[in-house]
Amino acid sequence: MYLEAFADNPYDTNCWLLAMEGREEAVVIDPGFEAERVRGLLAAAAKRPVAALGTHGHYDHVGAAAELCGTELPFYIHKDDELALVDPAAWGSGFPSPASPPADIRTFSEGDVLELAGLSLEVMHTPGHTPGSSCFRVDGLLFSGDLVFKGAIGRFDFPNSSPRDMFASLRQFLALPDDLDVRPGHGEATTVRQERATNPFLLHLV
């Protein structure tokens, strides 16, 4: 599988680029910044984007979605975070929101499987950080957004966050297979096993 991260931005947000081996079509996860540079990375790898996804609606994960997608690519986000794109005030995160929404917004829900670029991305709805925060599971990888990082977890003190939901989602994460490769929204890659054993924010949940 082709897998590349672009994190050169003020928030060190990982924008993940992925494609099946031998295929030109690619998917972009969390296009927060620098749409042209993301396109450049894909072009250098002989890939072209066919869709983009957001793990949640915060600006640093979706801020470049409209520019990247234009009028041609669909942008997928959980239905509970769609308001982040179309009515940020009503969504109420207290966090900066994109200036304009993507032209083609498509929503997903828990358990959906997104068939894109030859990939089958299984949706795990993991609310807490935001109402619609979600992870994507595909081919031994988990794109965890801002649920879990290496040695840390996402914030749950925004106005529309939920501590109760966050800890329920973290327990859902801990039930995943040990060897699942975790690619977070910020920072280095890790595994479920490593976080279960060493993440100080998870030890009391094990």
PDB file of C-alpha atoms in Angstrom, residues 34 52 86 88 126 141 193:
ATOM      1  CA  GLU A  34      -1.854  23.244   1.855  1.00  0.00           C
ATOM      2  CA  ALA A  52     -11.155  13.009   0.851  1.00  0.00           C
ATOM      3  CA  VAL A  86     -22.110  24.084   6.793  1.00  0.00           C
ATOM      4  CA  PRO A  88     -20.037  26.156  12.358  1.00  0.00           C
ATOM      5  CA  THR A 126     -15.673   7.373  18.290  1.00  0.00           C
ATOM      6  CA  LEU A 141      -4.359   0.170   9.776  1.00  0.00           C
ATOM      7  CA  ARG A 193      -0.670  -2.966  22.019  1.00  0.00           C
TER       8      ARG A 193
END
